[in-house]
Amino acid sequence: MAFLKYLSTLLFLLFLFEIHSQINNDVKEAFIKSYHEEQLGLLEKASETILSYYSDKNYEINYRLAWLHYRMKKYSSSIQYYKKATLLKPKSTEAYWAMVQPLLAVENYSALNQCYMNILKIDSKNSTANYRVGLYNYYHKKYSLAKKYFTHVIAVYPSDFDALHMLGWTHYFLGNFETSKAYFIRALIIQPTNESVLSGLRLIK
């Protein structure tokens, strides 16, 4: 009796495994078809092919749909699919970086800044995210916050012209003129004819 119960359980598990394998194979074929349709410029069809196997628990499907909707200029739905992807892989920055493009397209700079902040929660030393958060705060005249993020950039890349240049201006608006001058001089070593740096130095003198 125990053996029959064991055999029944084993057969049931094999049945489930076979179904799961078939589903995975079908999804793989759907992706192949979708890529081909995308190459032909049939973006709606490429999206519909993937949607046939949609699961809110599948990272690759949500990521793929987000990309296709971005290409179709359906930016709001693209962003939503990318958000679902970030929840499915919370330790990954991939979907956050991809989300940048549709957020730029709709000019939602507040959400874009939050996107970069989420990247920094995972990858705190990422120079691109630190620089862009610094820029966001600089243009919102939050100079102390801008300084913090630009400083993170040069801690990793001491010769980064853009961060040195922005630190020069950030310290200028904070009233730290000697520090501002020092950053402008460092930036000038990298780009000796940069007019923005030269104009900053002229203001201090």
JSON list of C-alpha atoms in Angstrom, two decimals:
[
{"chain": "A", "resi": 1, "resn": "MET", "atom": "CA", "xyz": [0.00, 0.00, 0.00]},
{"chain": "A", "resi": 2, "resn": "ALA", "atom": "CA", "xyz": [2.79, 2.38, 0.93]},
{"chain": "A", "resi": 3, "resn": "PHE", "atom": "CA", "xyz": [4.57, 1.51, -2.32]},
{"chain": "A", "resi": 4, "resn": "LEU", "atom": "CA", "xyz": [1.43, 2.30, -4.36]},
{"chain": "A", "resi": 5, "resn": "LYS", "atom": "CA", "xyz": [1.09, 5.64, -2.58]},
{"chain": "A", "resi": 6, "resn": "TYR", "atom": "CA", "xyz": [4.76, 6.40, -3.30]},
{"chain": "A", "resi": 7, "resn": "LEU", "atom": "CA", "xyz": [4.32, 5.39, -6.96]},
{"chain": "A", "resi": 8, "resn": "SER", "atom": "CA", "xyz": [1.19, 7.53, -7.29]},
{"chain": "A", "resi": 9, "resn": "THR", "atom": "CA", "xyz": [3.01, 10.56, -5.87]},
{"chain": "A", "resi": 10, "resn": "LEU", "atom": "CA", "xyz": [5.99, 9.97, -8.15]},
{"chain": "A", "resi": 11, "resn": "LEU", "atom": "CA", "xyz": [3.79, 9.73, -11.24]},
{"chain": "A", "resi": 12, "resn": "PHE", "atom": "CA", "xyz": [1.97, 12.92, -10.24]},
{"chain": "A", "resi": 13, "resn": "LEU", "atom": "CA", "xyz": [5.28, 14.77, -9.83]},
{"chain": "A", "resi": 14, "resn": "LEU", "atom": "CA", "xyz": [6.49, 13.50, -13.20]},
{"chain": "A", "resi": 15, "resn": "PHE", "atom": "CA", "xyz": [3.23, 14.71, -14.73]},
{"chain": "A", "resi": 16, "resn": "LEU", "atom": "CA", "xyz": [3.71, 18.17, -13.22]},
{"chain": "A", "resi": 17, "resn": "PHE", "atom": "CA", "xyz": [7.33, 18.24, -14.39]},
{"chain": "A", "resi": 18, "resn": "GLU", "atom": "CA", "xyz": [6.25, 17.35, -17.93]},
{"chain": "A", "resi": 19, "resn": "ILE", "atom": "CA", "xyz": [3.64, 20.13, -17.94]},
{"chain": "A", "resi": 20, "resn": "HIS", "atom": "CA", "xyz": [6.17, 22.63, -16.56]},
{"chain": "A", "resi": 21, "resn": "SER", "atom": "CA", "xyz": [8.73, 21.61, -19.20]},
{"chain": "A", "resi": 22, "resn": "GLN", "atom": "CA", "xyz": [6.14, 22.04, -21.95]},
{"chain": "A", "resi": 23, "resn": "ILE", "atom": "CA", "xyz": [5.19, 25.50, -20.68]},
{"chain": "A", "resi": 24, "resn": "ASN", "atom": "CA", "xyz": [8.86, 26.54, -20.56]},
{"chain": "A", "resi": 25, "resn": "ASN", "atom": "CA", "xyz": [9.36, 25.27, -24.10]},
{"chain": "A", "resi": 26, "resn": "ASP", "atom": "CA", "xyz": [6.27, 27.15, -25.30]},
{"chain": "A", "resi": 27, "resn": "VAL", "atom": "CA", "xyz": [7.51, 30.37, -23.68]},
{"chain": "A", "resi": 28, "resn": "LYS", "atom": "CA", "xyz": [10.92, 29.93, -25.29]},
{"chain": "A", "resi": 29, "resn": "GLU", "atom": "CA", "xyz": [9.29, 29.52, -28.70]},
{"chain": "A", "resi": 30, "resn": "ALA", "atom": "CA", "xyz": [7.14, 32.59, -28.04]},
{"chain": "A", "resi": 31, "resn": "PHE", "atom": "CA", "xyz": [10.25, 34.66, -27.34]},
{"chain": "A", "resi": 32, "resn": "ILE", "atom": "CA", "xyz": [11.90, 33.44, -30.56]},
{"chain": "A", "resi": 33, "resn": "LYS", "atom": "CA", "xyz": [8.77, 34.37, -32.52]},
{"chain": "A", "resi": 34, "resn": "SER", "atom": "CA", "xyz": [8.50, 37.74, -30.76]},
{"chain": "A", "resi": 35, "resn": "TYR", "atom": "CA", "xyz": [12.13, 38.64, -31.55]},
{"chain": "A", "resi": 36, "resn": "HIS", "atom": "CA", "xyz": [11.53, 37.79, -35.21]},
{"chain": "A", "resi": 37, "resn": "GLU", "atom": "CA", "xyz": [8.37, 39.91, -35.30]},
{"chain": "A", "resi": 38, "resn": "GLU", "atom": "CA", "xyz": [10.24, 42.80, -33.70]},
{"chain": "A", "resi": 39, "resn": "GLN", "atom": "CA", "xyz": [12.95, 42.58, -36.36]},
{"chain": "A", "resi": 40, "resn": "LEU", "atom": "CA", "xyz": [10.23, 42.87, -39.00]},
{"chain": "A", "resi": 41, "resn": "GLY", "atom": "CA", "xyz": [8.88, 45.97, -37.25]},
{"chain": "A", "resi": 42, "resn": "LEU", "atom": "CA", "xyz": [5.71, 44.19, -36.13]},
{"chain": "A", "resi": 43, "resn": "LEU", "atom": "CA", "xyz": [5.83, 45.52, -32.60]},
{"chain": "A", "resi": 44, "resn": "GLU", "atom": "CA", "xyz": [2.16, 44.98, -31.73]},
{"chain": "A", "resi": 45, "resn": "LYS", "atom": "CA", "xyz": [2.37, 41.35, -32.86]},
{"chain": "A", "resi": 46, "resn": "ALA", "atom": "CA", "xyz": [5.65, 40.89, -30.97]},
{"chain": "A", "resi": 47, "resn": "SER", "atom": "CA", "xyz": [3.92, 42.15, -27.83]},
{"chain": "A", "resi": 48, "resn": "GLU", "atom": "CA", "xyz": [0.79, 40.02, -28.35]},
{"chain": "A", "resi": 49, "resn": "THR", "atom": "CA", "xyz": [2.94, 36.90, -28.80]},
{"chain": "A", "resi": 50, "resn": "ILE", "atom": "CA", "xyz": [4.48, 37.42, -25.36]},
{"chain": "A", "resi": 51, "resn": "LEU", "atom": "CA", "xyz": [1.18, 38.46, -23.77]},
{"chain": "A", "resi": 52, "resn": "SER", "atom": "CA", "xyz": [-0.24, 35.04, -24.64]},
{"chain": "A", "resi": 53, "resn": "TYR", "atom": "CA", "xyz": [2.03, 33.63, -21.91]},
{"chain": "A", "resi": 54, "resn": "TYR", "atom": "CA", "xyz": [1.86, 36.55, -19.50]},
{"chain": "A", "resi": 55, "resn": "SER", "atom": "CA", "xyz": [2.64, 35.95, -15.86]},
{"chain": "A", "resi": 56, "resn": "ASP", "atom": "CA", "xyz": [3.12, 38.69, -13.29]},
{"chain": "A", "resi": 57, "resn": "LYS", "atom": "CA", "xyz": [5.68, 36.40, -11.64]},
{"chain": "A", "resi": 58, "resn": "ASN", "atom": "CA", "xyz": [7.94, 36.12, -14.70]},
{"chain": "A", "resi": 59, "resn": "TYR", "atom": "CA", "xyz": [10.73, 38.70, -14.85]},
{"chain": "A", "resi": 60, "resn": "GLU", "atom": "CA", "xyz": [11.73, 38.10, -18.47]},
{"chain": "A", "resi": 61, "resn": "ILE", "atom": "CA", "xyz": [8.17, 38.45, -19.76]},
{"chain": "A", "resi": 62, "resn": "ASN", "atom": "CA", "xyz": [7.59, 41.74, -17.93]},
{"chain": "A", "resi": 63, "resn": "TYR", "atom": "CA", "xyz": [10.98, 43.06, -19.01]},
{"chain": "A", "resi": 64, "resn": "ARG", "atom": "CA", "xyz": [10.31, 42.11, -22.63]},
{"chain": "A", "resi": 65, "resn": "LEU", "atom": "CA", "xyz": [6.85, 43.70, -22.66]},
{"chain": "A", "resi": 66, "resn": "ALA", "atom": "CA", "xyz": [8.25, 46.88, -21.09]},
{"chain": "A", "resi": 67, "resn": "TRP", "atom": "CA", "xyz": [10.80, 47.17, -23.90]},
{"chain": "A", "resi": 68, "resn": "LEU", "atom": "CA", "xyz": [8.23, 46.53, -26.64]},
{"chain": "A", "resi": 69, "resn": "HIS", "atom": "CA", "xyz": [5.78, 49.05, -25.17]},
{"chain": "A", "resi": 70, "resn": "TYR", "atom": "CA", "xyz": [8.58, 51.60, -24.99]},
{"chain": "A", "resi": 71, "resn": "ARG", "atom": "CA", "xyz": [9.32, 51.03, -28.68]},
{"chain": "A", "resi": 72, "resn": "MET", "atom": "CA", "xyz": [5.60, 51.46, -29.45]},
{"chain": "A", "resi": 73, "resn": "LYS", "atom": "CA", "xyz": [5.68, 54.76, -27.51]},
{"chain": "A", "resi": 74, "resn": "LYS", "atom": "CA", "xyz": [3.28, 53.33, -24.94]},
{"chain": "A", "resi": 75, "resn": "TYR", "atom": "CA", "xyz": [5.36, 54.86, -22.20]},
{"chain": "A", "resi": 76, "resn": "SER", "atom": "CA", "xyz": [2.97, 54.54, -19.25]},
{"chain": "A", "resi": 77, "resn": "SER", "atom": "CA", "xyz": [2.49, 50.79, -19.72]},
{"chain": "A", "resi": 78, "resn": "SER", "atom": "CA", "xyz": [6.21, 50.39, -20.39]},
{"chain": "A", "resi": 79, "resn": "ILE", "atom": "CA", "xyz": [6.96, 51.99, -17.02]},
{"chain": "A", "resi": 80, "resn": "GLN", "atom": "CA", "xyz": [4.42, 49.74, -15.29]},
{"chain": "A", "resi": 81, "resn": "TYR", "atom": "CA", "xyz": [5.97, 46.58, -16.74]},
{"chain": "A", "resi": 82, "resn": "TYR", "atom": "CA", "xyz": [9.43, 47.76, -15.71]},
{"chain": "A", "resi": 83, "resn": "LYS", "atom": "CA", "xyz": [8.13, 48.41, -12.19]},
{"chain": "A", "resi": 84, "resn": "LYS", "atom": "CA", "xyz": [6.81, 44.84, -12.03]},
{"chain": "A", "resi": 85, "resn": "ALA", "atom": "CA", "xyz": [10.21, 43.61, -13.18]},
{"chain": "A", "resi": 86, "resn": "THR", "atom": "CA", "xyz": [11.98, 45.54, -10.41]},
{"chain": "A", "resi": 87, "resn": "LEU", "atom": "CA", "xyz": [9.73, 43.89, -7.81]},
{"chain": "A", "resi": 88, "resn": "LEU", "atom": "CA", "xyz": [10.53, 40.45, -9.19]},
{"chain": "A", "resi": 89, "resn": "LYS", "atom": "CA", "xyz": [14.31, 41.05, -9.03]},
{"chain": "A", "resi": 90, "resn": "PRO", "atom": "CA", "xyz": [14.72, 43.47, -6.11]},
{"chain": "A", "resi": 91, "resn": "LYS", "atom": "CA", "xyz": [18.52, 43.14, -6.01]},
{"chain": "A", "resi": 92, "resn": "SER", "atom": "CA", "xyz": [18.95, 43.97, -9.69]},
{"chain": "A", "resi": 93, "resn": "THR", "atom": "CA", "xyz": [19.37, 47.44, -11.20]},
{"chain": "A", "resi": 94, "resn": "GLU", "atom": "CA", "xyz": [18.74, 46.26, -14.78]},
{"chain": "A", "resi": 95, "resn": "ALA", "atom": "CA", "xyz": [15.04, 47.16, -14.98]},
{"chain": "A", "resi": 96, "resn": "TYR", "atom": "CA", "xyz": [15.62, 50.48, -13.22]},
{"chain": "A", "resi": 97, "resn": "TRP", "atom": "CA", "xyz": [18.18, 51.48, -15.84]},
{"chain": "A", "resi": 98, "resn": "ALA", "atom": "CA", "xyz": [15.83, 50.42, -18.62]},
{"chain": "A", "resi": 99, "resn": "MET", "atom": "CA", "xyz": [13.01, 52.43, -17.03]},
{"chain": "A", "resi": 100, "resn": "VAL", "atom": "CA", "xyz": [15.05, 55.61, -17.48]},
{"chain": "A", "resi": 101, "resn": "GLN", "atom": "CA", "xyz": [14.11, 55.88, -21.19]},
{"chain": "A", "resi": 102, "resn": "PRO", "atom": "CA", "xyz": [10.29, 55.88, -20.86]},
{"chain": "A", "resi": 103, "resn": "LEU", "atom": "CA", "xyz": [10.53, 58.20, -17.84]},
{"chain": "A", "resi": 104, "resn": "LEU", "atom": "CA", "xyz": [12.59, 60.62, -19.93]},
{"chain": "A", "resi": 105, "resn": "ALA", "atom": "CA", "xyz": [10.07, 60.31, -22.75]},
{"chain": "A", "resi": 106, "resn": "VAL", "atom": "CA", "xyz": [7.21, 61.45, -20.49]},
{"chain": "A", "resi": 107, "resn": "GLU", "atom": "CA", "xyz": [9.48, 64.03, -18.80]},
{"chain": "A", "resi": 108, "resn": "ASN", "atom": "CA", "xyz": [8.68, 62.73, -15.33]},
{"chain": "A", "resi": 109, "resn": "TYR", "atom": "CA", "xyz": [11.88, 63.98, -13.72]},
{"chain": "A", "resi": 110, "resn": "SER", "atom": "CA", "xyz": [10.73, 63.42, -10.16]},
{"chain": "A", "resi": 111, "resn": "ALA", "atom": "CA", "xyz": [10.09, 59.72, -10.88]},
{"chain": "A", "resi": 112, "resn": "LEU", "atom": "CA", "xyz": [13.34, 59.59, -12.83]},
{"chain": "A", "resi": 113, "resn": "ASN", "atom": "CA", "xyz": [15.24, 60.88, -9.82]},
{"chain": "A", "resi": 114, "resn": "GLN", "atom": "CA", "xyz": [13.54, 58.26, -7.63]},
{"chain": "A", "resi": 115, "resn": "CYS", "atom": "CA", "xyz": [14.58, 55.64, -10.16]},
{"chain": "A", "resi": 116, "resn": "TYR", "atom": "CA", "xyz": [18.22, 56.68, -9.75]},
{"chain": "A", "resi": 117, "resn": "MET", "atom": "CA", "xyz": [17.78, 56.70, -5.96]},
{"chain": "A", "resi": 118, "resn": "ASN", "atom": "CA", "xyz": [16.52, 53.12, -6.13]},
{"chain": "A", "resi": 119, "resn": "ILE", "atom": "CA", "xyz": [19.60, 52.19, -8.14]},
{"chain": "A", "resi": 120, "resn": "LEU", "atom": "CA", "xyz": [21.79, 53.73, -5.43]},
{"chain": "A", "resi": 121, "resn": "LYS", "atom": "CA", "xyz": [20.05, 51.66, -2.75]},
{"chain": "A", "resi": 122, "resn": "ILE", "atom": "CA", "xyz": [21.37, 48.60, -4.58]},
{"chain": "A", "resi": 123, "resn": "ASP", "atom": "CA", "xyz": [24.62, 50.00, -6.01]},
{"chain": "A", "resi": 124, "resn": "SER", "atom": "CA", "xyz": [25.61, 52.93, -3.80]},
{"chain": "A", "resi": 125, "resn": "LYS", "atom": "CA", "xyz": [28.85, 53.72, -5.65]},
{"chain": "A", "resi": 126, "resn": "ASN", "atom": "CA", "xyz": [27.37, 53.86, -9.13]},
{"chain": "A", "resi": 127, "resn": "SER", "atom": "CA", "xyz": [28.89, 57.01, -10.60]},
{"chain": "A", "resi": 128, "resn": "THR", "atom": "CA", "xyz": [26.22, 57.63, -13.25]},
{"chain": "A", "resi": 129, "resn": "ALA", "atom": "CA", "xyz": [23.33, 57.41, -10.79]},
{"chain": "A", "resi": 130, "resn": "ASN", "atom": "CA", "xyz": [25.17, 59.57, -8.23]},
{"chain": "A", "resi": 131, "resn": "TYR", "atom": "CA", "xyz": [25.93, 62.20, -10.87]},
{"chain": "A", "resi": 132, "resn": "ARG", "atom": "CA", "xyz": [22.35, 62.36, -12.13]},
{"chain": "A", "resi": 133, "resn": "VAL", "atom": "CA", "xyz": [20.90, 62.61, -8.63]},
{"chain": "A", "resi": 134, "resn": "GLY", "atom": "CA", "xyz": [23.44, 65.36, -8.02]},
{"chain": "A", "resi": 135, "resn": "LEU", "atom": "CA", "xyz": [22.25, 67.19, -11.15]},
{"chain": "A", "resi": 136, "resn": "TYR", "atom": "CA", "xyz": [18.60, 66.84, -10.13]},
{"chain": "A", "resi": 137, "resn": "ASN", "atom": "CA", "xyz": [19.30, 68.44, -6.76]},
{"chain": "A", "resi": 138, "resn": "TYR", "atom": "CA", "xyz": [21.55, 71.10, -8.28]},
{"chain": "A", "resi": 139, "resn": "TYR", "atom": "CA", "xyz": [18.85, 72.27, -10.69]},
{"chain": "A", "resi": 140, "resn": "HIS", "atom": "CA", "xyz": [16.36, 72.29, -7.81]},
{"chain": "A", "resi": 141, "resn": "LYS", "atom": "CA", "xyz": [18.85, 74.50, -5.92]},
{"chain": "A", "resi": 142, "resn": "LYS", "atom": "CA", "xyz": [19.38, 71.87, -3.23]},
{"chain": "A", "resi": 143, "resn": "TYR", "atom": "CA", "xyz": [23.09, 72.51, -3.28]},
{"chain": "A", "resi": 144, "resn": "SER", "atom": "CA", "xyz": [24.05, 70.65, -0.11]},
{"chain": "A", "resi": 145, "resn": "LEU", "atom": "CA", "xyz": [22.43, 67.47, -1.44]},
{"chain": "A", "resi": 146, "resn": "ALA", "atom": "CA", "xyz": [23.97, 68.01, -4.86]},
{"chain": "A", "resi": 147, "resn": "LYS", "atom": "CA", "xyz": [27.40, 68.31, -3.24]},
{"chain": "A", "resi": 148, "resn": "LYS", "atom": "CA", "xyz": [26.90, 64.98, -1.47]},
{"chain": "A", "resi": 149, "resn": "TYR", "atom": "CA", "xyz": [26.22, 63.06, -4.69]},
{"chain": "A", "resi": 150, "resn": "PHE", "atom": "CA", "xyz": [28.87, 64.77, -6.83]},
{"chain": "A", "resi": 151, "resn": "THR", "atom": "CA", "xyz": [31.39, 64.03, -4.07]},
{"chain": "A", "resi": 152, "resn": "HIS", "atom": "CA", "xyz": [30.46, 60.33, -4.27]},
{"chain": "A", "resi": 153, "resn": "VAL", "atom": "CA", "xyz": [31.40, 60.42, -7.96]},
{"chain": "A", "resi": 154, "resn": "ILE", "atom": "CA", "xyz": [34.89, 61.84, -7.49]},
{"chain": "A", "resi": 155, "resn": "ALA", "atom": "CA", "xyz": [35.54, 59.47, -4.59]},
{"chain": "A", "resi": 156, "resn": "VAL", "atom": "CA", "xyz": [35.46, 56.69, -7.19]},
{"chain": "A", "resi": 157, "resn": "TYR", "atom": "CA", "xyz": [36.59, 58.71, -10.24]},
{"chain": "A", "resi": 158, "resn": "PRO", "atom": "CA", "xyz": [38.81, 61.58, -9.02]},
{"chain": "A", "resi": 159, "resn": "SER", "atom": "CA", "xyz": [39.36, 62.86, -12.58]},
{"chain": "A", "resi": 160, "resn": "ASP", "atom": "CA", "xyz": [35.72, 62.91, -13.64]},
{"chain": "A", "resi": 161, "resn": "PHE", "atom": "CA", "xyz": [35.43, 66.29, -15.35]},
{"chain": "A", "resi": 162, "resn": "ASP", "atom": "CA", "xyz": [31.63, 66.59, -15.10]},
{"chain": "A", "resi": 163, "resn": "ALA", "atom": "CA", "xyz": [31.56, 65.97, -11.35]},
{"chain": "A", "resi": 164, "resn": "LEU", "atom": "CA", "xyz": [34.51, 68.31, -10.69]},
{"chain": "A", "resi": 165, "resn": "HIS", "atom": "CA", "xyz": [32.90, 70.99, -12.85]},
{"chain": "A", "resi": 166, "resn": "MET", "atom": "CA", "xyz": [29.55, 70.68, -11.03]},
{"chain": "A", "resi": 167, "resn": "LEU", "atom": "CA", "xyz": [31.25, 70.65, -7.62]},
{"chain": "A", "resi": 168, "resn": "GLY", "atom": "CA", "xyz": [32.88, 73.94, -8.61]},
{"chain": "A", "resi": 169, "resn": "TRP", "atom": "CA", "xyz": [29.49, 75.50, -9.30]},
{"chain": "A", "resi": 170, "resn": "THR", "atom": "CA", "xyz": [27.79, 73.82, -6.34]},
{"chain": "A", "resi": 171, "resn": "HIS", "atom": "CA", "xyz": [30.34, 75.20, -3.89]},
{"chain": "A", "resi": 172, "resn": "TYR", "atom": "CA", "xyz": [30.10, 78.59, -5.60]},
{"chain": "A", "resi": 173, "resn": "PHE", "atom": "CA", "xyz": [26.36, 78.76, -4.88]},
{"chain": "A", "resi": 174, "resn": "LEU", "atom": "CA", "xyz": [26.98, 77.53, -1.33]},
{"chain": "A", "resi": 175, "resn": "GLY", "atom": "CA", "xyz": [29.34, 80.47, -0.88]},
{"chain": "A", "resi": 176, "resn": "ASN", "atom": "CA", "xyz": [32.40, 78.23, -0.47]},
{"chain": "A", "resi": 177, "resn": "PHE", "atom": "CA", "xyz": [34.48, 80.23, -2.94]},
{"chain": "A", "resi": 178, "resn": "GLU", "atom": "CA", "xyz": [37.92, 78.82, -2.13]},
{"chain": "A", "resi": 179, "resn": "THR", "atom": "CA", "xyz": [36.63, 75.25, -2.39]},
{"chain": "A", "resi": 180, "resn": "SER", "atom": "CA", "xyz": [34.79, 76.19, -5.59]},
{"chain": "A", "resi": 181, "resn": "LYS", "atom": "CA", "xyz": [38.00, 77.61, -7.05]},
{"chain": "A", "resi": 182, "resn": "ALA", "atom": "CA", "xyz": [39.93, 74.45, -6.15]},
{"chain": "A", "resi": 183, "resn": "TYR", "atom": "CA", "xyz": [37.41, 72.25, -7.98]},
{"chain": "A", "resi": 184, "resn": "PHE", "atom": "CA", "xyz": [37.35, 74.55, -11.00]},
{"chain": "A", "resi": 185, "resn": "ILE", "atom": "CA", "xyz": [41.15, 74.38, -11.20]},
{"chain": "A", "resi": 186, "resn": "ARG", "atom": "CA", "xyz": [41.06, 70.58, -11.05]},
{"chain": "A", "resi": 187, "resn": "ALA", "atom": "CA", "xyz": [38.43, 70.54, -13.80]},
{"chain": "A", "resi": 188, "resn": "LEU", "atom": "CA", "xyz": [40.52, 72.95, -15.88]},
{"chain": "A", "resi": 189, "resn": "ILE", "atom": "CA", "xyz": [43.46, 70.54, -15.85]},
{"chain": "A", "resi": 190, "resn": "ILE", "atom": "CA", "xyz": [41.24, 68.04, -17.68]},
{"chain": "A", "resi": 191, "resn": "GLN", "atom": "CA", "xyz": [39.56, 70.54, -20.04]},
{"chain": "A", "resi": 192, "resn": "PRO", "atom": "CA", "xyz": [41.75, 73.68, -20.14]},
{"chain": "A", "resi": 193, "resn": "THR", "atom": "CA", "xyz": [39.47, 75.64, -22.49]},
{"chain": "A", "resi": 194, "resn": "ASN", "atom": "CA", "xyz": [36.08, 74.82, -20.97]},
{"chain": "A", "resi": 195, "resn": "GLU", "atom": "CA", "xyz": [34.15, 78.11, -20.95]},
{"chain": "A", "resi": 196, "resn": "SER", "atom": "CA", "xyz": [31.85, 77.23, -18.04]},
{"chain": "A", "resi": 197, "resn": "VAL", "atom": "CA", "xyz": [34.83, 76.49, -15.79]},
{"chain": "A", "resi": 198, "resn": "LEU", "atom": "CA", "xyz": [36.66, 79.62, -16.93]},
{"chain": "A", "resi": 199, "resn": "SER", "atom": "CA", "xyz": [33.59, 81.78, -16.31]},
{"chain": "A", "resi": 200, "resn": "GLY", "atom": "CA", "xyz": [33.29, 80.31, -12.81]},
{"chain": "A", "resi": 201, "resn": "LEU", "atom": "CA", "xyz": [36.89, 81.20, -12.05]},
{"chain": "A", "resi": 202, "resn": "ARG", "atom": "CA", "xyz": [36.36, 84.74, -13.38]},
{"chain": "A", "resi": 203, "resn": "LEU", "atom": "CA", "xyz": [33.40, 85.19, -11.02]},
{"chain": "A", "resi": 204, "resn": "ILE", "atom": "CA", "xyz": [35.50, 84.14, -8.02]},
{"chain": "A", "resi": 205, "resn": "LYS", "atom": "CA", "xyz": [38.41, 86.41, -8.92]}
]
